[in-house]
XYZ file of C-alpha atoms in Angstrom:
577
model
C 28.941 73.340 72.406
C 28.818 70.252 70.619
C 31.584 68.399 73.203
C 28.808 69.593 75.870
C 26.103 68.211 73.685
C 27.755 65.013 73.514
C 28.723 64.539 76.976
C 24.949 64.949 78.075
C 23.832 62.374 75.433
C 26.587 60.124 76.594
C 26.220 60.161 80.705
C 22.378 60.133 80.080
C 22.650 56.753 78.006
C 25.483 55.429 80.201
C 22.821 55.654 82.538
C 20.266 54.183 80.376
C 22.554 51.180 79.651
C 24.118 50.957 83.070
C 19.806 50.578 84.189
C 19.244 48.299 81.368
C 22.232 45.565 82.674
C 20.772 45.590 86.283
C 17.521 44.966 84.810
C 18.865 42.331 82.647
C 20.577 40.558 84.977
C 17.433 40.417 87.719
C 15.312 39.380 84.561
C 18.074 36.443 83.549
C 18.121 35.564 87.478
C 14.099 35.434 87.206
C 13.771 33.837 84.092
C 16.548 31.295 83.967
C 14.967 29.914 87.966
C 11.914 30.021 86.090
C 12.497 28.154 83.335
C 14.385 25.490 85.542
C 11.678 24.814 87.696
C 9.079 24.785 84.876
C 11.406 22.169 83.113
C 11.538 20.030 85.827
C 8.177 19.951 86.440
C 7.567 19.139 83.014
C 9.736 16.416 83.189
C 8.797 15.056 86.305
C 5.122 14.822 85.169
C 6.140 13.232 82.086
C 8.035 10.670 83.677
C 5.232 10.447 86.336
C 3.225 9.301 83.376
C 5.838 6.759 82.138
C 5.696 5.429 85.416
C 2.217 5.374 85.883
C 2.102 2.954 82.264
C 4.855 0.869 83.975
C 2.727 0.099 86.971
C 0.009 -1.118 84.697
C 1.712 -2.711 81.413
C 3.955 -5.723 81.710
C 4.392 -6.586 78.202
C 8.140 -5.941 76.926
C 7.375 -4.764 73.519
C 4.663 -2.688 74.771
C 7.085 -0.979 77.405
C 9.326 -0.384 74.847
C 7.065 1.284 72.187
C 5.942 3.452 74.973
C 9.626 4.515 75.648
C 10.669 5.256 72.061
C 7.456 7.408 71.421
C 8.439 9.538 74.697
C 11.426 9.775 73.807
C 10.858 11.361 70.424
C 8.472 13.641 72.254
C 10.982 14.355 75.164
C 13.973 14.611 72.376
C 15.860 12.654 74.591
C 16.502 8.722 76.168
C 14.609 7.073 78.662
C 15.879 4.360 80.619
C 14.003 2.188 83.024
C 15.909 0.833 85.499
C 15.968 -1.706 88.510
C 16.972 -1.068 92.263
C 20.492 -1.665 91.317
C 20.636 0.661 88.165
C 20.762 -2.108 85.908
C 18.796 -1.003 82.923
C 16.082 -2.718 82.025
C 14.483 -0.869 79.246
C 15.936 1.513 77.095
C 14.282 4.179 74.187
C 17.539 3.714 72.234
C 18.185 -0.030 72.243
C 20.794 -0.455 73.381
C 22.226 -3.162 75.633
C 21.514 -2.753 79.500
C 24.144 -1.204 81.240
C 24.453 -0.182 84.909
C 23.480 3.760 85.449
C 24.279 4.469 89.051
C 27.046 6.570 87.739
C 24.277 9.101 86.424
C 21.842 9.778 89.626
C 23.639 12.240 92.442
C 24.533 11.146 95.984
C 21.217 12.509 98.086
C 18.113 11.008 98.548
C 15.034 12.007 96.617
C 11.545 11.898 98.058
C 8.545 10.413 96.125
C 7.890 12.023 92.428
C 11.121 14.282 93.205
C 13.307 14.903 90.272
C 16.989 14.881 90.528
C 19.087 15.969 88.113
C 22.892 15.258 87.146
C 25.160 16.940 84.205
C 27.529 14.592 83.167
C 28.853 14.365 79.192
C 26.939 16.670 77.960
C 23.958 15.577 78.747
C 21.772 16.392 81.944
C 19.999 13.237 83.402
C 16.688 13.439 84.983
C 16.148 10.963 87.302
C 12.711 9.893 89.171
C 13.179 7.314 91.772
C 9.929 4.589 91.814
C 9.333 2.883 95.458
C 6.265 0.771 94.490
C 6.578 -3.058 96.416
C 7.091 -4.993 93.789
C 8.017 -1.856 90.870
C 10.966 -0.778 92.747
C 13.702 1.058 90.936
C 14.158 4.373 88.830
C 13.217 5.991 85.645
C 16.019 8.182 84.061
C 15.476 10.532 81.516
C 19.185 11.670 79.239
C 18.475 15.154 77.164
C 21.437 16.576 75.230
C 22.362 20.305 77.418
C 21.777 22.270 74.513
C 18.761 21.116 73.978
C 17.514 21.456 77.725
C 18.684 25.374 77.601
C 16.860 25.721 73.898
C 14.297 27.281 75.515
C 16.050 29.430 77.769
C 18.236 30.716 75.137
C 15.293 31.543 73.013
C 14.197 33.163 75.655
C 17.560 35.540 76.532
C 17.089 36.259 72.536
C 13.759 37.624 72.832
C 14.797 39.473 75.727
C 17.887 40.925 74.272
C 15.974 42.048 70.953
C 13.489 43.592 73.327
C 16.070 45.382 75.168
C 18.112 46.476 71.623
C 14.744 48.126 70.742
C 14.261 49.799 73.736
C 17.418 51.001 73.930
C 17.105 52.240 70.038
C 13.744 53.931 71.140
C 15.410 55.348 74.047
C 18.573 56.473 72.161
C 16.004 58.430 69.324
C 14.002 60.211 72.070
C 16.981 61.222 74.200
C 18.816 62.681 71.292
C 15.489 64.775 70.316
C 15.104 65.775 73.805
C 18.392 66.884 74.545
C 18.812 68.257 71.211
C 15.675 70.165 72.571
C 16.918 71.313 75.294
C 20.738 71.624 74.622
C 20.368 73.475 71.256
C 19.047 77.120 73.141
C 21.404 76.975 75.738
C 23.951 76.472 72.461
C 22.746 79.701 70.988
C 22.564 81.600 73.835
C 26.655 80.389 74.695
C 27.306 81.304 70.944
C 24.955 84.744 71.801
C 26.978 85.129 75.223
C 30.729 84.426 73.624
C 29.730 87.456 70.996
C 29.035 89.682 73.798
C 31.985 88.825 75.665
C 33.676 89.813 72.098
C 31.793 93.637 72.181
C 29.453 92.521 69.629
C 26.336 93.931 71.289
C 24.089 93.275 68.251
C 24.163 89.718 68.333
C 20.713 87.799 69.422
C 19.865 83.859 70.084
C 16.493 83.157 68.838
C 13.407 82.759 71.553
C 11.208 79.792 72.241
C 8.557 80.893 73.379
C 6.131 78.731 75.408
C 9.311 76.463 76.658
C 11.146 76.876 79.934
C 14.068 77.115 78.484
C 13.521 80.084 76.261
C 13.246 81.992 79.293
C 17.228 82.252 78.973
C 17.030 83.014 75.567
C 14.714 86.366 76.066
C 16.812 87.613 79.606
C 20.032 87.062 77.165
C 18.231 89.374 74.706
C 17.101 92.017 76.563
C 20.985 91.870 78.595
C 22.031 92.226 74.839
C 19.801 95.321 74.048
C 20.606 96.685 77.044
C 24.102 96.825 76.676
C 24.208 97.600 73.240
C 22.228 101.026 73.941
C 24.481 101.159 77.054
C 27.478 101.044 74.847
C 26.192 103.632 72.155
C 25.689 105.693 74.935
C 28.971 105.629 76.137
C 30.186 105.670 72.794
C 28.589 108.824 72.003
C 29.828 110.529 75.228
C 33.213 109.295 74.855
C 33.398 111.015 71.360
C 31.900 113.962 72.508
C 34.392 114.061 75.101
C 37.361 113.207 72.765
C 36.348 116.025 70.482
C 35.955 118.363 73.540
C 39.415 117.535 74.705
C 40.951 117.293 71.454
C 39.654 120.810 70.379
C 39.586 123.170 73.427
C 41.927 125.865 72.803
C 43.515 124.556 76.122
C 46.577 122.162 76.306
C 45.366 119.230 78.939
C 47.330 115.679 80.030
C 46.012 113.043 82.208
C 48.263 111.454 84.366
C 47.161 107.926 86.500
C 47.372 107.956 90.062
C 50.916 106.081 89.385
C 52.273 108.629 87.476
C 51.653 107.269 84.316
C 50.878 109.727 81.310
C 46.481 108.795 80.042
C 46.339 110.969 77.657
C 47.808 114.012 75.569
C 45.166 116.273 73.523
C 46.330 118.053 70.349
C 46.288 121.550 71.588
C 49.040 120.386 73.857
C 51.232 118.905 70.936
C 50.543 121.904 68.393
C 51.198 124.370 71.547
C 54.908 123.147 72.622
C 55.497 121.716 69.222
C 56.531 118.151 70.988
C 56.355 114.987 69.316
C 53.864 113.727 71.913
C 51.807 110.581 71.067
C 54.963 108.051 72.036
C 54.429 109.829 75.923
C 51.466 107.454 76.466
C 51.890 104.815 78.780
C 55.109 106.847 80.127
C 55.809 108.612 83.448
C 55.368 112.282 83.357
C 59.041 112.574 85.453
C 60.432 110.580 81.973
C 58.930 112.164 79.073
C 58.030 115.729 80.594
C 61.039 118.147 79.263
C 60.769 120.971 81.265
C 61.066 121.288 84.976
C 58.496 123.633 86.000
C 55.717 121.146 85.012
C 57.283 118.437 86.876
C 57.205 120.390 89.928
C 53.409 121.436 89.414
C 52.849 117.689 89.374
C 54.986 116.522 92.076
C 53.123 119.709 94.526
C 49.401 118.426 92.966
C 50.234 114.296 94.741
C 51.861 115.865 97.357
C 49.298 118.252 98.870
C 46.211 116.704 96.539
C 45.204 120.314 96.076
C 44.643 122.603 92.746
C 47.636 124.685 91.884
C 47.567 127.498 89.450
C 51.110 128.834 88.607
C 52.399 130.904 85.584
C 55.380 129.185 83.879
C 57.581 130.726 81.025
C 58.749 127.983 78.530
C 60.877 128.390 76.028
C 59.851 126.718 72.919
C 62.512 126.122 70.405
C 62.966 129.900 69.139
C 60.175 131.669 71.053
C 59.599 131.863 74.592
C 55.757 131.122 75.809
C 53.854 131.681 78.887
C 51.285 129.736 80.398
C 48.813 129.713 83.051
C 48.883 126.255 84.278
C 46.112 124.060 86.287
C 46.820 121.051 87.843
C 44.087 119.250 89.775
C 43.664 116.214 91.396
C 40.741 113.648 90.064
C 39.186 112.245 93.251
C 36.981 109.356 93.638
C 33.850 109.235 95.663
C 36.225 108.228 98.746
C 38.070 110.908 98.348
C 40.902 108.631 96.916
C 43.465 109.949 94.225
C 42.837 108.796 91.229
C 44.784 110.674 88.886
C 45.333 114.538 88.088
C 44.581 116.570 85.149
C 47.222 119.148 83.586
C 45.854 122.159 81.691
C 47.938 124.361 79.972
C 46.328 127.845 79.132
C 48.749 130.116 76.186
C 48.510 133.232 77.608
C 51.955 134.286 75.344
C 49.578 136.784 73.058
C 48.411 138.803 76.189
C 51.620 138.792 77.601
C 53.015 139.791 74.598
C 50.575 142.543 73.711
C 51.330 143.206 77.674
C 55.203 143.760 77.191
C 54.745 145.332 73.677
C 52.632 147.977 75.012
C 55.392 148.652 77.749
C 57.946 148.119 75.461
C 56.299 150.551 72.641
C 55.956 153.299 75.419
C 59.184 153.078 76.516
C 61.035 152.291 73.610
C 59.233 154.619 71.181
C 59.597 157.015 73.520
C 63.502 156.723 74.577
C 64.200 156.257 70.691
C 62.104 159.496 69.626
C 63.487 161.302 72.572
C 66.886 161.147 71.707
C 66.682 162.531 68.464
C 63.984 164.832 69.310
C 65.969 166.241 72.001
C 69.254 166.161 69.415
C 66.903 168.391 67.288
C 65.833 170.919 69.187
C 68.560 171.504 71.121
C 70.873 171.663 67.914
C 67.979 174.056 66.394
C 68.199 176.385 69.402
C 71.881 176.608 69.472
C 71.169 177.917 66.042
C 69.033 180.299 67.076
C 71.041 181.391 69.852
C 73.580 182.456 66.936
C 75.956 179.906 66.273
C 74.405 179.693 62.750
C 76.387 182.909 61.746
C 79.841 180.375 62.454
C 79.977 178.576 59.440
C 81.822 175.786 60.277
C 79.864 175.350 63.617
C 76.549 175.610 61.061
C 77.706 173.227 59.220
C 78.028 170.664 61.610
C 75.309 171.309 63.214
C 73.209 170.754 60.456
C 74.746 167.472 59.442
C 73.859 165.826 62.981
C 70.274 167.282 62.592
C 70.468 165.661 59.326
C 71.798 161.977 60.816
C 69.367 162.389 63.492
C 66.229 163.552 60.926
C 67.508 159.928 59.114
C 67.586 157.872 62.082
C 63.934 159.221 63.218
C 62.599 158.468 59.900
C 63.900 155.038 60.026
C 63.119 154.451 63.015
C 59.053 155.268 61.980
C 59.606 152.911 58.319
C 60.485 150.393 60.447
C 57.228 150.844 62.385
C 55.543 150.802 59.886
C 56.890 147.607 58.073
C 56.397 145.817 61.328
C 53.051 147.003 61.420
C 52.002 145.763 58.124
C 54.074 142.754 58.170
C 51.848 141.924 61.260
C 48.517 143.023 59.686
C 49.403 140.576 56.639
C 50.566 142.602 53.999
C 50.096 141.434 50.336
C 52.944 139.909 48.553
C 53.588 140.546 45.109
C 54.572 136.768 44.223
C 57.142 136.288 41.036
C 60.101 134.003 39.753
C 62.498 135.583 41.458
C 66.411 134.674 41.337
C 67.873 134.072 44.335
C 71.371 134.248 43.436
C 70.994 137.899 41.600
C 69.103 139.096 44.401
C 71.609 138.299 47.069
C 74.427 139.741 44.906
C 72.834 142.928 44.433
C 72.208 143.180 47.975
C 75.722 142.030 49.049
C 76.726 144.518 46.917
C 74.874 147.220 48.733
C 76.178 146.090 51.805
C 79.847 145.739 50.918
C 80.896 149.624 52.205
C 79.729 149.121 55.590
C 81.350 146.137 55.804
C 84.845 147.686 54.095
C 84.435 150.279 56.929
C 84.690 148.450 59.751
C 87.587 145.953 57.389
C 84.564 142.832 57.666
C 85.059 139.988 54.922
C 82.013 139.617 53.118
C 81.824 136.449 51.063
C 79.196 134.878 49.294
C 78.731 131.674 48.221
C 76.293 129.793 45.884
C 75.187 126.165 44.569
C 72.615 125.448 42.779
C 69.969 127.319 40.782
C 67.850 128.558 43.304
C 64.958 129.762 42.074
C 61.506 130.565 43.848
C 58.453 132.206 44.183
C 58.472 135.209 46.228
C 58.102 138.629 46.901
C 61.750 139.945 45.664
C 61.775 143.289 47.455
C 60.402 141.610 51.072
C 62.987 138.663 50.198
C 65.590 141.315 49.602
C 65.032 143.237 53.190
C 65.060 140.090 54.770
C 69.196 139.686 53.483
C 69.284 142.807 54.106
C 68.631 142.936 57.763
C 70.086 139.939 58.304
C 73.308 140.724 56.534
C 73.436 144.681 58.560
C 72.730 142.760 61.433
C 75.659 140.601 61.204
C 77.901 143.335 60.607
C 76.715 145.570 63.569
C 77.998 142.711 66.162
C 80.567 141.795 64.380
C 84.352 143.266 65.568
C 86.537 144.730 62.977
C 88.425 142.486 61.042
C 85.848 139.977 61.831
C 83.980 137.853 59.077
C 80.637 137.428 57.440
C 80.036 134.438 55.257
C 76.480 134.298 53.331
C 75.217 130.675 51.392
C 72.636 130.036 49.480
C 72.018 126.245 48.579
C 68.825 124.997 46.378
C 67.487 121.854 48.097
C 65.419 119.478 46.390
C 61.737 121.708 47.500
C 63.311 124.269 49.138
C 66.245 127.086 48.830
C 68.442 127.611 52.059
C 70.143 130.577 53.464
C 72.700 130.881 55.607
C 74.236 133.882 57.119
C 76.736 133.493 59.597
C 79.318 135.970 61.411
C 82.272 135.589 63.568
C 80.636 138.482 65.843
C 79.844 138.776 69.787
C 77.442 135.875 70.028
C 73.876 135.623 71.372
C 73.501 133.611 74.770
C 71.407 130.843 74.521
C 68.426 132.298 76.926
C 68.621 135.195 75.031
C 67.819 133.489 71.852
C 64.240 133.147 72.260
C 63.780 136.587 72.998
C 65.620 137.802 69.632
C 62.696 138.284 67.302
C 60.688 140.286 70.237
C 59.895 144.155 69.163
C 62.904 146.595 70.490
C 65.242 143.659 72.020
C 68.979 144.232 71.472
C 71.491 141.658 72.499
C 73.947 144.664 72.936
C 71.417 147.592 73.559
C 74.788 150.225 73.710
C 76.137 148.958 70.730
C 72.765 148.675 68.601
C 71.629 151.923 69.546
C 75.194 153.742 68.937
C 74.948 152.226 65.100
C 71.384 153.245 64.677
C 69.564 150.113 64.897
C 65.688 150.597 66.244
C 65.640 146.997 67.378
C 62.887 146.119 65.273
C 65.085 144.679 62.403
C 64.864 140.691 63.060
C 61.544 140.931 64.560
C 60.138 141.903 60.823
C 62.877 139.800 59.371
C 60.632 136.592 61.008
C 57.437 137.996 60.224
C 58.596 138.476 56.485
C 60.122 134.930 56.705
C 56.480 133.222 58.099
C 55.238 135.440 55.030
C 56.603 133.504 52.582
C 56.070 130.092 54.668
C 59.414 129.496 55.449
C 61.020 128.579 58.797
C 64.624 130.460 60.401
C 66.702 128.735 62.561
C 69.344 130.387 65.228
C 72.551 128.944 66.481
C 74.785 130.797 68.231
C 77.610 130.698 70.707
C 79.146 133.624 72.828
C 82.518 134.801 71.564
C 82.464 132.684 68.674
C 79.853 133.982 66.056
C 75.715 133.489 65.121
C 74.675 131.781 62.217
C 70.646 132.241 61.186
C 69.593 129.457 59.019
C 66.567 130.212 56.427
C 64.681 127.590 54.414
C 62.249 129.655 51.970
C 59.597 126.758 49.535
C 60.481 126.972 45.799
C 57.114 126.355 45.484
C 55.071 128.854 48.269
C 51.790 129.243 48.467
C 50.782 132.775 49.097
């Protein structure tokens, strides 16, 4: 502001000065005629006088006297001279000399001054026409002393102007200074505002003109600053709106460009989502389905619903999804809004209520029906045969023991769901997984499976040991149900620096990779004949992840068909139940 400040002050006294010169010069113009003519007149009336004396006084001496008095008073020579410019008095004394050399070539009319500058000096010369007086009178002054009085007048002048120009200088500064200095602090006021600084004021001066600005800047200042805080606090309502609905939602710009991904969205598909701003939703979007919803939504600009099942690292997840188009008040596209509803709960209670009917049901059947068929043949007399008695009983017996595991395990999912309590302790990892390998060796010498175990490490953690020890043990059984004789079962434990890792792995049938999600689900059997023929309920890995999640750990499937599965557990040393 100061640069503007200055360039005011400096155009307004250019203009000052530029004023001042004209004036100056029309003044010098004025003054320096003026002084001319007033100089000859002076002269000519003094030499009038001289000549006047001359007419009347013939004595020499006298003449002279009268010449070198004038000339004192004149400060300058006087000659008296004949027709012929012969000199025939002189103020100075010296010897006559011809001065036609002096007078210019026009002719003067009576009491007419001419003058001549010649050497330095300017020569005034009056021309006398009496009869018997004719000739001139010539008057010599030194220039400088001629302009003396002009000069002293162009110094007088010039001082005047320097003060005026001083005065003029003082009061322009205070003026503009006046008037520059508000608009300066309502640019400084403005340039804050432009920053987002909505608090910043310029002070008012009231009962000026000027400080009109000064109070519309204000009130455009408290205007906007409640404008802002208004905004402000809708924006954060909004923020915490979309940021904490239960919903998944992403805005995407009417170029395809990703707005905005809420939290619900990141915790619900688990996706490292924040780097997705600023992206296209065809680039960053990892599943199909979604894609598709978006492409239909620009193409036909209308709401679509659809249900999508995604499957989400080891689970599987359905959604209602809403896409809708945001339209402006011309009915132009502006962008469209994604919202993800998890519906996965009420589908699952859904499929486990049809599952549980049906499964409960076929699995109770068959050794229902195995009963009482078995018991009637009894009846019917067989029991008198010994040997048909005998085994009769014993596959009541294997049935009795597959119906009763078939309700523990019901019953262990059931309270692993409910959130069971855990009876935390040190527990070694290493003794418990020998013991239960150890359990678990006959089956596998039945069916001529390797078992190995391997350790490293001390792991050591805190833990429910008998929950810890069904987990192995389910996963271990599991193993060696789809795994062909002769085939192999290899189980690791490592300690990690905070956690202990488990490994099972088998060289069994294999789990295909859409079928992975669905592993942990209630009553799902990768090989239904198979499971059910070895008297697995199907419930065995969905409490072995529910006992896992118990102790806060994480599992992990990787599996390939025809070559093997290997489940990968990571249980805290340091868990808190």
């Amino acid at each position: 502001m100061n640069e503007f400040k200055n360039r005011v002050l400096t155009f307004f006294l250019l203009g000052i000065l530029l004023v001042f010169i004209l004036l100056a010069l029309i003044m010098g113009n004025i003054v320096h005629h003026s002084v001319k003519e007033k100089r000859m007149q002076f002269y000519a009336g003094e030499l009038g006088l001289i000549e006047q004396v001359l007419n009347t006084e013939e004595e020499p001496s006298t003449i002279k006297n009268l010449l070198r008095y004038a000339s004192k008073d004149l400060n300058g020579e006087i000659y008296v001279l004949d027709s012929n410019w012969n000199v025939k008095y002189t103020s100075d004394g010296n010897s006559p000399r011809n001065m036609s050399s002096y007078y210019p070539k026009k002719q003067s009319s009576d009491n007419e001054l001419v003058q001549k500058n010649e050497n330095g000096k300017i020569y005034y010369t009056l021309e006398r026409k009496q009869k018997e007086n004719t000739g001139y009178i010539q008057l010599a002054i030194p220039e400088g002393a001629a302009e003396a009085a002009e000069r002293s007048i162009w110094i007088m002048m010039s001082i005047g102007f320097l003060i005026c120009f001083v005065i003029i200088l003082y009061v322009s500064v205070k003026v503009i200074h006046k008037i520059v200095r508000p608009v300066d602090e309502a640019t400084q006021t403005a340039k804050e505002l432009a920053k987002g600084n909505f608090k910043a004021r310029t002070y008012e001066y009231y009962g000026e003109d000027i400080g009109e600005l000064n109070y519309s800047l204000n009130v455009l200042a408290r205007n906007l600053e409640k404008m802002t805080k208004s905004q402000e606090s809708q924006h954060d309502r909004l923020i915490t709106l979309i940021e904490n609905m239960g919903s998944g939602l992403i805005l995407i710009d009417s170029n395809g460009y990703i707005n905005l991904v809420n939290k619900a969205f990141k915790e619900l598909f688990k996706e490292h989502a924040d780097y997705w701003t600023g992206h296209l939703f065809y680039e960053v979007f990892p599943h199909a389905e979604i894609k598709d919803i978006v492409k239909e939504t620009y193409l036909t600009e209308k709401n679509v619903k659809k249900n999508v099942v995604i499957p989400i690292h080891i689970e599987r997840k359905h959604f209602d999804v809403y896409s809708a188009p945001v339209l402006d008040v011309k009915g132009k596209l502006r962008g469209i809004v994604l919202v993800f509803h998890d519906i996965t709960e009420l589908k699952k209670l859904e499929q486990v209520r049809k599952d549980f009917v049906a499964n409960v049901s076929h699995e109770l059947k068959t050794p229902i029906t195995s009963l009482k068929g078995f018991a009637e043949t009894l009846l019917d007399g067989a029991g008198e045969n010994e040997e048909f008695r005998n085994k009769f009983l014993t596959i009541m017996l294997n049935e009795s023991d597959r119906l009763q595991a078939l309700i523990q395990d019901l019953l262990d999912l059931s309270k692993s769901e409910q959130g069971f309590h855990l009876e935390v302790q040190k527990v070694n990892f290493e003794d418990l997984v020998k013991e239960t390998i150890e359990i678990l060796l006959p089956k596998a010498e039945k069916k001529n499976i390797k078992l190995s175990l391997s350790v490293s490490g001390n792991p050591m953690l805190d833990g429910d040991a008998p929950r810890l020890k069904q987990i192995i043990i389910n996963l271990v059984s599991n193993s060696l149900t789809y795994t062909p004789a002769d085939g192999s079962v290899f189980v690791n434990v490592e300690e990690k620096k905070d956690h202990v890792k488990l490994i099972v792995k088998d060289t069994g049938i294999g789990i295909k990779e859409s079928e992975i999600p669905r592993i942990f689900e209630r009553f799902y059997r990768v090989d239904k004949a198979r499971s059910r023929n070895s008297g697995g309920t199907g419930l065995g890995l969905a409490i072995v992840k529910h006992l896992v999640e118990a102790h806060h750990g994480t599992i992990k499937v990787e599996s390939k068909i025809g070559e093997g599965s290997q489940f990968i557990i990571r249980f805290p040393k340091k868990a808190e139940l």
